[in-house]
Amino acid sequence: MDLRTPPEVIEATLKVAEAKVATGRSLPRLMTLSVLAGAYIALGGVLSVIVGYGFPGLTEANPALQRVLSGAMFPIGLILVVVLGAELFTGNNALLIPAFMSRRCTAGEVARNWTLVYLGNFVGALLFTWLMVYAVGLTAADPWHSAMQRIAVAKVSMPWLTVFVKGVGANWCVCLAVWLALSGRTLLSKMAGCWLPVMAFVALGYEHSIANMFFIPLGMMEGAPVGVGEAVTANLIPATLGNIAGGALLVGCVHAALHLQRKPEGKKS
């Protein structure tokens, strides 16, 4: 199989980061791509719920089966983001770091991208959740109705530090998936690269901030006793901070430090 080496993947991230910074100069384009990414992740979320919680007779006696089924479905969201070039906050947590470390983009450009993309992802996830899931009744009946209520309540009931650490784990997996996808040169290899780590983070129950922009609001729409402030402070904030740490530090920084090719001092490109 024709794969890029780890140093070649880092070089690929530099080109991706330069393209993302250039895209950021057109606010309508950046926000459109960000809204699309939020919708793609929400699509993966609802598919994981419909399939993962759709066999209660089997999964009640085999709890790991529900996690495997949900995990197997969710990666369609990241596959669409990666293949179609959408802007996802959690992926960008890692993708912009090698360029920042090599001084190809500034801290301000990184912060601007993360902030705008995060907001766009939120809008896309909420719009998809309301229009394409709740309004058409995809989860109105049990077992999905009660499952969404339980999911939303569970996500805001964990200790703050637990959500943070689970956020680290989630984006470590997601950004490793992005790295694997960049190492592939064919559609199938990119899909496989996205699928395996993302399936792992879903099955393990880690916390992905953009996915939670689907899970928690849908649970609230379905009647879960969760307030907006509680959703933000008890889950989205610690999950987001954990996602930044997992993606930027454990993937972007680590792999750039290991594989970024630095030019010798005194030599110009």
CSV table of N, CA, C and O in Angstrom, one decimal, residues 144-249:
chain,number,residue,atom,x,y,z
A,144,TRP,N,-35.1,5.2,21.0
A,144,TRP,CA,-34.2,6.3,20.8
A,144,TRP,C,-34.5,7.5,21.7
A,144,TRP,O,-33.6,8.3,22.1
A,145,HIS,N,-35.8,7.8,21.9
A,145,HIS,CA,-36.2,8.9,22.7
A,145,HIS,C,-35.6,8.9,24.1
A,145,HIS,O,-35.0,9.8,24.5
A,146,SER,N,-35.8,7.8,24.8
A,146,SER,CA,-35.3,7.7,26.1
A,146,SER,C,-33.8,7.6,26.1
A,146,SER,O,-33.1,8.1,27.1
A,147,ALA,N,-33.2,7.0,25.1
A,147,ALA,CA,-31.7,6.9,25.0
A,147,ALA,C,-31.1,8.3,24.9
A,147,ALA,O,-30.1,8.6,25.6
A,148,MET,N,-31.7,9.2,24.1
A,148,MET,CA,-31.2,10.5,24.0
A,148,MET,C,-31.3,11.3,25.3
A,148,MET,O,-30.4,12.0,25.7
A,149,GLN,N,-32.4,11.1,26.0
A,149,GLN,CA,-32.5,11.7,27.3
A,149,GLN,C,-31.4,11.2,28.3
A,149,GLN,O,-30.7,12.0,29.0
A,150,ARG,N,-31.1,9.9,28.3
A,150,ARG,CA,-30.1,9.4,29.2
A,150,ARG,C,-28.7,9.9,28.8
A,150,ARG,O,-27.9,10.2,29.7
A,151,ILE,N,-28.5,9.9,27.5
A,151,ILE,CA,-27.1,10.4,27.0
A,151,ILE,C,-26.9,11.8,27.5
A,151,ILE,O,-25.8,12.1,28.0
A,152,ALA,N,-27.9,12.7,27.3
A,152,ALA,CA,-27.7,14.1,27.6
A,152,ALA,C,-27.4,14.3,29.1
A,152,ALA,O,-26.5,15.0,29.5
A,153,VAL,N,-28.2,13.6,29.9
A,153,VAL,CA,-28.1,13.7,31.4
A,153,VAL,C,-26.7,13.1,31.8
A,153,VAL,O,-26.0,13.7,32.6
A,154,ALA,N,-26.3,12.0,31.2
A,154,ALA,CA,-25.0,11.4,31.6
A,154,ALA,C,-23.8,12.3,31.3
A,154,ALA,O,-22.9,12.4,32.0
A,155,LYS,N,-23.9,13.1,30.1
A,155,LYS,CA,-22.8,13.9,29.7
A,155,LYS,C,-22.7,15.1,30.6
A,155,LYS,O,-21.6,15.7,30.7
A,156,VAL,N,-23.7,15.6,31.3
A,156,VAL,CA,-23.6,16.7,32.2
A,156,VAL,C,-23.5,16.3,33.6
A,156,VAL,O,-23.4,17.2,34.5
A,157,SER,N,-23.4,15.0,33.9
A,157,SER,CA,-23.4,14.5,35.3
A,157,SER,C,-22.0,14.1,35.7
A,157,SER,O,-21.8,13.7,36.9
A,158,MET,N,-21.1,14.1,34.8
A,158,MET,CA,-19.7,13.6,35.2
A,158,MET,C,-18.9,14.8,35.9
A,158,MET,O,-19.2,15.9,35.6
A,159,PRO,N,-17.9,14.4,36.7
A,159,PRO,CA,-17.1,15.5,37.3
A,159,PRO,C,-16.4,16.2,36.1
A,159,PRO,O,-16.0,15.7,35.1
A,160,TRP,N,-16.1,17.5,36.4
A,160,TRP,CA,-15.5,18.4,35.4
A,160,TRP,C,-14.2,17.8,34.9
A,160,TRP,O,-13.9,17.8,33.7
A,161,LEU,N,-13.3,17.3,35.8
A,161,LEU,CA,-12.0,16.8,35.4
A,161,LEU,C,-12.2,15.5,34.6
A,161,LEU,O,-11.4,15.3,33.7
A,162,THR,N,-13.2,14.7,34.9
A,162,THR,CA,-13.4,13.5,34.1
A,162,THR,C,-13.8,13.8,32.6
A,162,THR,O,-13.3,13.2,31.7
A,163,VAL,N,-14.6,14.9,32.5
A,163,VAL,CA,-15.0,15.3,31.1
A,163,VAL,C,-13.7,15.8,30.4
A,163,VAL,O,-13.5,15.5,29.2
A,164,PHE,N,-12.9,16.6,31.1
A,164,PHE,CA,-11.7,17.1,30.5
A,164,PHE,C,-10.8,15.9,30.0
A,164,PHE,O,-10.3,16.0,28.9
A,165,VAL,N,-10.5,15.0,30.9
A,165,VAL,CA,-9.6,13.9,30.5
A,165,VAL,C,-10.2,13.1,29.3
A,165,VAL,O,-9.5,12.7,28.4
A,166,LYS,N,-11.6,12.8,29.4
A,166,LYS,CA,-12.2,12.1,28.3
A,166,LYS,C,-12.1,13.0,27.0
A,166,LYS,O,-12.1,12.4,25.9
A,167,GLY,N,-12.1,14.3,27.2
A,167,GLY,CA,-11.9,15.2,26.0
A,167,GLY,C,-10.6,15.0,25.4
A,167,GLY,O,-10.4,15.0,24.2
A,168,VAL,N,-9.5,14.9,26.2
A,168,VAL,CA,-8.2,14.6,25.8
A,168,VAL,C,-8.2,13.3,25.0
A,168,VAL,O,-7.6,13.3,23.8
A,169,GLY,N,-8.8,12.3,25.5
A,169,GLY,CA,-8.8,11.0,24.8
A,169,GLY,C,-9.5,11.0,23.5
A,169,GLY,O,-9.0,10.5,22.5
A,170,ALA,N,-10.6,11.8,23.4
A,170,ALA,CA,-11.4,11.8,22.2
A,170,ALA,C,-10.6,12.5,21.1
A,170,ALA,O,-10.5,11.9,20.0
A,171,ASN,N,-10.0,13.6,21.4
A,171,ASN,CA,-9.3,14.3,20.3
A,171,ASN,C,-8.0,13.8,20.0
A,171,ASN,O,-7.4,14.0,18.9
A,172,TRP,N,-7.4,13.1,20.9
A,172,TRP,CA,-6.2,12.3,20.6
A,172,TRP,C,-6.5,11.3,19.5
A,172,TRP,O,-5.9,11.2,18.5
A,173,CYS,N,-7.6,10.6,19.7
A,173,CYS,CA,-8.1,9.6,18.7
A,173,CYS,C,-8.5,10.3,17.3
A,173,CYS,O,-8.1,9.8,16.3
A,174,VAL,N,-9.3,11.3,17.4
A,174,VAL,CA,-9.7,12.0,16.2
A,174,VAL,C,-8.6,12.5,15.4
A,174,VAL,O,-8.5,12.4,14.2
A,175,CYS,N,-7.6,13.2,16.1
A,175,CYS,CA,-6.5,13.7,15.3
A,175,CYS,C,-5.5,12.7,14.8
A,175,CYS,O,-4.9,12.8,13.8
A,176,LEU,N,-5.4,11.6,15.6
A,176,LEU,CA,-4.6,10.4,15.0
A,176,LEU,C,-5.3,9.9,13.7
A,176,LEU,O,-4.7,9.5,12.8
A,177,ALA,N,-6.7,9.9,13.8
A,177,ALA,CA,-7.4,9.5,12.6
A,177,ALA,C,-7.1,10.5,11.4
A,177,ALA,O,-6.9,10.0,10.2
A,178,VAL,N,-7.0,11.8,11.7
A,178,VAL,CA,-6.7,12.7,10.6
A,178,VAL,C,-5.3,12.5,10.1
A,178,VAL,O,-5.0,12.5,8.9
A,179,TRP,N,-4.4,12.2,11.0
A,179,TRP,CA,-3.0,11.9,10.6
A,179,TRP,C,-2.9,10.6,9.7
A,179,TRP,O,-2.2,10.6,8.7
A,180,LEU,N,-3.7,9.6,10.1
A,180,LEU,CA,-3.7,8.4,9.3
A,180,LEU,C,-4.3,8.6,7.9
A,180,LEU,O,-3.9,8.1,6.9
A,181,ALA,N,-5.4,9.5,7.9
A,181,ALA,CA,-6.0,9.8,6.6
A,181,ALA,C,-5.0,10.5,5.7
A,181,ALA,O,-5.0,10.3,4.5
A,182,LEU,N,-4.2,11.4,6.3
A,182,LEU,CA,-3.2,12.1,5.5
A,182,LEU,C,-2.1,11.2,5.0
A,182,LEU,O,-1.5,11.5,4.0
A,183,SER,N,-1.9,10.1,5.7
A,183,SER,CA,-0.8,9.2,5.3
A,183,SER,C,-1.3,8.4,4.1
A,183,SER,O,-0.5,7.8,3.3
A,184,GLY,N,-2.6,8.3,3.8
A,184,GLY,CA,-3.2,7.5,2.7
A,184,GLY,C,-3.2,8.4,1.5
A,184,GLY,O,-3.4,9.6,1.5
A,185,ARG,N,-3.2,7.7,0.3
A,185,ARG,CA,-3.2,8.4,-1.0
A,185,ARG,C,-4.5,8.0,-1.8
A,185,ARG,O,-4.7,8.6,-2.8
A,186,THR,N,-5.3,7.1,-1.3
A,186,THR,CA,-6.5,6.7,-2.0
A,186,THR,C,-7.7,6.9,-1.1
A,186,THR,O,-7.6,7.1,0.2
A,187,LEU,N,-8.9,6.9,-1.7
A,187,LEU,CA,-10.1,7.2,-0.9
A,187,LEU,C,-10.3,6.1,0.2
A,187,LEU,O,-10.6,6.4,1.3
A,188,LEU,N,-10.1,4.8,-0.2
A,188,LEU,CA,-10.3,3.7,0.8
A,188,LEU,C,-9.3,3.8,1.9
A,188,LEU,O,-9.7,3.6,3.1
A,189,SER,N,-8.0,4.2,1.7
A,189,SER,CA,-7.1,4.3,2.7
A,189,SER,C,-7.4,5.5,3.7
A,189,SER,O,-7.2,5.4,4.9
A,190,LYS,N,-7.9,6.6,3.1
A,190,LYS,CA,-8.3,7.7,3.9
A,190,LYS,C,-9.5,7.3,4.8
A,190,LYS,O,-9.6,7.7,6.0
A,191,MET,N,-10.5,6.6,4.2
A,191,MET,CA,-11.6,6.2,5.0
A,191,MET,C,-11.2,5.3,6.1
A,191,MET,O,-11.7,5.4,7.2
A,192,ALA,N,-10.4,4.3,5.8
A,192,ALA,CA,-9.9,3.4,6.9
A,192,ALA,C,-9.2,4.1,8.0
A,192,ALA,O,-9.3,3.8,9.2
A,193,GLY,N,-8.3,5.1,7.6
A,193,GLY,CA,-7.6,5.9,8.6
A,193,GLY,C,-8.5,6.6,9.5
A,193,GLY,O,-8.3,6.7,10.7
A,194,CYS,N,-9.6,7.2,8.9
A,194,CYS,CA,-10.6,7.9,9.8
A,194,CYS,C,-11.4,6.9,10.7
A,194,CYS,O,-11.7,7.2,11.8
A,195,TRP,N,-11.7,5.8,10.1
A,195,TRP,CA,-12.7,4.9,10.7
A,195,TRP,C,-12.2,4.3,12.0
A,195,TRP,O,-12.9,4.3,13.1
A,196,LEU,N,-11.0,3.8,12.0
A,196,LEU,CA,-10.5,2.9,13.2
A,196,LEU,C,-10.4,3.8,14.5
A,196,LEU,O,-10.9,3.4,15.5
A,197,PRO,N,-9.6,4.9,14.5
A,197,PRO,CA,-9.5,5.6,15.7
A,197,PRO,C,-10.8,6.2,16.2
A,197,PRO,O,-11.0,6.3,17.4
A,198,VAL,N,-11.6,6.7,15.3
A,198,VAL,CA,-12.9,7.3,15.7
A,198,VAL,C,-13.8,6.3,16.3
A,198,VAL,O,-14.5,6.5,17.3
A,199,MET,N,-13.9,5.1,15.7
A,199,MET,CA,-14.6,4.0,16.3
A,199,MET,C,-14.2,3.7,17.7
A,199,MET,O,-15.0,3.5,18.6
A,200,ALA,N,-12.8,3.8,17.9
A,200,ALA,CA,-12.3,3.5,19.2
A,200,ALA,C,-12.8,4.6,20.2
A,200,ALA,O,-13.2,4.2,21.4
A,201,PHE,N,-12.7,5.8,19.9
A,201,PHE,CA,-13.1,6.9,20.9
A,201,PHE,C,-14.6,6.8,21.2
A,201,PHE,O,-15.0,7.0,22.4
A,202,VAL,N,-15.4,6.5,20.3
A,202,VAL,CA,-16.8,6.3,20.5
A,202,VAL,C,-17.1,5.1,21.4
A,202,VAL,O,-17.8,5.2,22.4
A,203,ALA,N,-16.5,4.0,21.1
A,203,ALA,CA,-16.7,2.8,21.9
A,203,ALA,C,-16.2,2.9,23.3
A,203,ALA,O,-16.8,2.4,24.2
A,204,LEU,N,-15.2,3.7,23.5
A,204,LEU,CA,-14.6,3.9,24.8
A,204,LEU,C,-15.3,5.0,25.6
A,204,LEU,O,-15.1,5.1,26.8
A,205,GLY,N,-16.2,5.7,25.0
A,205,GLY,CA,-17.0,6.7,25.7
A,205,GLY,C,-16.3,8.0,26.0
A,205,GLY,O,-16.6,8.7,27.0
A,206,TYR,N,-15.3,8.4,25.1
A,206,TYR,CA,-14.7,9.7,25.3
A,206,TYR,C,-15.6,10.8,24.9
A,206,TYR,O,-16.6,10.6,24.2
A,207,GLU,N,-15.1,12.1,25.2
A,207,GLU,CA,-16.0,13.2,25.0
A,207,GLU,C,-15.5,14.2,23.9
A,207,GLU,O,-14.4,14.8,24.0
A,208,HIS,N,-16.2,14.3,22.8
A,208,HIS,CA,-15.9,15.1,21.7
A,208,HIS,C,-16.8,16.3,21.7
A,208,HIS,O,-18.0,16.2,21.5
A,209,SER,N,-16.2,17.5,21.8
A,209,SER,CA,-17.1,18.7,21.9
A,209,SER,C,-18.0,18.9,20.8
A,209,SER,O,-19.2,19.3,21.0
A,210,ILE,N,-17.6,18.7,19.6
A,210,ILE,CA,-18.5,19.0,18.4
A,210,ILE,C,-19.6,17.9,18.4
A,210,ILE,O,-20.7,18.2,18.1
A,211,ALA,N,-19.3,16.7,18.6
A,211,ALA,CA,-20.3,15.6,18.7
A,211,ALA,C,-21.3,16.0,19.8
A,211,ALA,O,-22.5,15.7,19.6
A,212,ASN,N,-20.8,16.5,20.9
A,212,ASN,CA,-21.7,16.8,22.0
A,212,ASN,C,-22.7,18.0,21.7
A,212,ASN,O,-23.7,18.2,22.4
A,213,MET,N,-22.3,18.8,20.6
A,213,MET,CA,-23.2,19.8,20.2
A,213,MET,C,-24.4,19.2,19.5
A,213,MET,O,-25.4,19.9,19.2
A,214,PHE,N,-24.3,17.9,19.2
A,214,PHE,CA,-25.5,17.2,18.7
A,214,PHE,C,-26.2,16.4,19.8
A,214,PHE,O,-27.4,16.5,20.0
A,215,PHE,N,-25.4,15.6,20.6
A,215,PHE,CA,-26.0,14.7,21.6
A,215,PHE,C,-26.7,15.5,22.6
A,215,PHE,O,-27.9,15.1,23.0
A,216,ILE,N,-26.1,16.5,23.2
A,216,ILE,CA,-26.8,17.2,24.3
A,216,ILE,C,-28.0,18.0,23.9
A,216,ILE,O,-29.1,17.9,24.5
A,217,PRO,N,-27.9,18.8,22.8
A,217,PRO,CA,-29.1,19.5,22.4
A,217,PRO,C,-30.2,18.6,22.0
A,217,PRO,O,-31.4,18.9,22.3
A,218,LEU,N,-29.9,17.5,21.3
A,218,LEU,CA,-31.0,16.6,20.9
A,218,LEU,C,-31.7,16.0,22.1
A,218,LEU,O,-32.9,15.9,22.2
A,219,GLY,N,-30.8,15.6,23.1
A,219,GLY,CA,-31.4,15.1,24.4
A,219,GLY,C,-32.3,16.1,25.0
A,219,GLY,O,-33.4,15.8,25.5
A,220,MET,N,-31.9,17.4,25.0
A,220,MET,CA,-32.7,18.5,25.6
A,220,MET,C,-34.0,18.6,24.8
A,220,MET,O,-35.1,18.8,25.4
A,221,MET,N,-33.9,18.6,23.5
A,221,MET,CA,-35.2,18.6,22.6
A,221,MET,C,-36.1,17.5,22.9
A,221,MET,O,-37.3,17.6,22.8
A,222,GLU,N,-35.6,16.3,23.3
A,222,GLU,CA,-36.4,15.2,23.6
A,222,GLU,C,-36.8,15.1,25.0
A,222,GLU,O,-37.4,14.2,25.5
A,223,GLY,N,-36.6,16.2,25.8
A,223,GLY,CA,-37.1,16.3,27.1
A,223,GLY,C,-36.2,16.0,28.3
A,223,GLY,O,-36.6,16.0,29.4
A,224,ALA,N,-34.9,15.9,28.0
A,224,ALA,CA,-33.9,15.7,29.1
A,224,ALA,C,-33.9,16.9,30.0
A,224,ALA,O,-33.9,18.0,29.5
A,225,PRO,N,-33.9,16.7,31.3
A,225,PRO,CA,-33.8,17.8,32.3
A,225,PRO,C,-32.4,18.4,32.4
A,225,PRO,O,-31.8,18.4,33.4
A,226,VAL,N,-32.0,19.0,31.3
A,226,VAL,CA,-30.7,19.6,31.2
A,226,VAL,C,-30.8,21.1,30.7
A,226,VAL,O,-31.5,21.3,29.7
A,227,GLY,N,-30.2,22.0,31.4
A,227,GLY,CA,-30.3,23.4,31.0
A,227,GLY,C,-29.1,23.8,30.1
A,227,GLY,O,-28.1,23.1,30.1
A,228,VAL,N,-29.3,24.9,29.4
A,228,VAL,CA,-28.2,25.4,28.5
A,228,VAL,C,-27.0,25.7,29.3
A,228,VAL,O,-25.9,25.3,28.9
A,229,GLY,N,-27.1,26.4,30.4
A,229,GLY,CA,-25.9,26.7,31.2
A,229,GLY,C,-25.2,25.5,31.7
A,229,GLY,O,-23.9,25.4,31.7
A,230,GLU,N,-26.0,24.5,32.1
A,230,GLU,CA,-25.4,23.2,32.6
A,230,GLU,C,-24.7,22.5,31.5
A,230,GLU,O,-23.6,22.0,31.6
A,231,ALA,N,-25.2,22.5,30.3
A,231,ALA,CA,-24.6,21.9,29.1
A,231,ALA,C,-23.3,22.5,28.8
A,231,ALA,O,-22.3,21.8,28.5
A,232,VAL,N,-23.2,23.8,28.9
A,232,VAL,CA,-22.0,24.5,28.5
A,232,VAL,C,-20.9,24.3,29.6
A,232,VAL,O,-19.8,24.0,29.3
A,233,THR,N,-21.3,24.6,30.8
A,233,THR,CA,-20.3,24.6,31.9
A,233,THR,C,-19.9,23.2,32.3
A,233,THR,O,-18.7,22.9,32.7
A,234,ALA,N,-20.8,22.2,32.3
A,234,ALA,CA,-20.5,20.9,32.8
A,234,ALA,C,-19.9,20.0,31.8
A,234,ALA,O,-19.3,19.0,32.1
A,235,ASN,N,-20.1,20.3,30.5
A,235,ASN,CA,-19.6,19.4,29.4
A,235,ASN,C,-18.8,20.2,28.3
A,235,ASN,O,-17.7,19.8,28.1
A,236,LEU,N,-19.5,21.1,27.7
A,236,LEU,CA,-18.8,21.7,26.5
A,236,LEU,C,-17.5,22.4,26.8
A,236,LEU,O,-16.5,22.2,26.1
A,237,ILE,N,-17.4,23.1,27.9
A,237,ILE,CA,-16.2,23.8,28.3
A,237,ILE,C,-15.1,22.8,28.6
A,237,ILE,O,-14.0,22.8,28.0
A,238,PRO,N,-15.2,21.8,29.5
A,238,PRO,CA,-14.2,20.9,29.8
A,238,PRO,C,-13.8,20.0,28.6
A,238,PRO,O,-12.7,19.7,28.4
A,239,ALA,N,-14.9,19.6,27.8
A,239,ALA,CA,-14.6,18.7,26.7
A,239,ALA,C,-13.8,19.5,25.6
A,239,ALA,O,-12.9,18.9,25.0
A,240,THR,N,-14.1,20.8,25.4
A,240,THR,CA,-13.4,21.6,24.5
A,240,THR,C,-11.9,21.8,24.9
A,240,THR,O,-11.0,21.6,24.1
A,241,LEU,N,-11.7,22.1,26.1
A,241,LEU,CA,-10.3,22.3,26.6
A,241,LEU,C,-9.6,21.0,26.5
A,241,LEU,O,-8.4,20.9,26.1
A,242,GLY,N,-10.2,19.9,26.8
A,242,GLY,CA,-9.6,18.6,26.7
A,242,GLY,C,-9.3,18.2,25.3
A,242,GLY,O,-8.2,17.7,24.9
A,243,ASN,N,-10.2,18.6,24.4
A,243,ASN,CA,-10.0,18.3,22.9
A,243,ASN,C,-8.8,19.1,22.4
A,243,ASN,O,-8.0,18.6,21.7
A,244,ILE,N,-8.6,20.4,22.9
A,244,ILE,CA,-7.5,21.2,22.5
A,244,ILE,C,-6.2,20.5,22.9
A,244,ILE,O,-5.2,20.4,22.2
A,245,ALA,N,-6.2,20.1,24.2
A,245,ALA,CA,-5.0,19.4,24.7
A,245,ALA,C,-4.7,18.2,24.0
A,245,ALA,O,-3.5,17.9,23.6
A,246,GLY,N,-5.7,17.3,23.8
A,246,GLY,CA,-5.4,16.1,23.1
A,246,GLY,C,-5.0,16.2,21.7
A,246,GLY,O,-4.0,15.5,21.2
A,247,GLY,N,-5.6,17.2,20.9
A,247,GLY,CA,-5.2,17.4,19.5
A,247,GLY,C,-3.9,18.1,19.4
A,247,GLY,O,-3.0,17.7,18.6
A,248,ALA,N,-3.8,19.3,20.0
A,248,ALA,CA,-2.7,20.2,19.8
A,248,ALA,C,-1.4,19.6,20.4
A,248,ALA,O,-0.3,19.7,19.8
A,249,LEU,N,-1.5,19.1,21.7
A,249,LEU,CA,-0.3,18.6,22.3
A,249,LEU,C,0.1,17.2,22.0
A,249,LEU,O,1.2,16.9,21.5
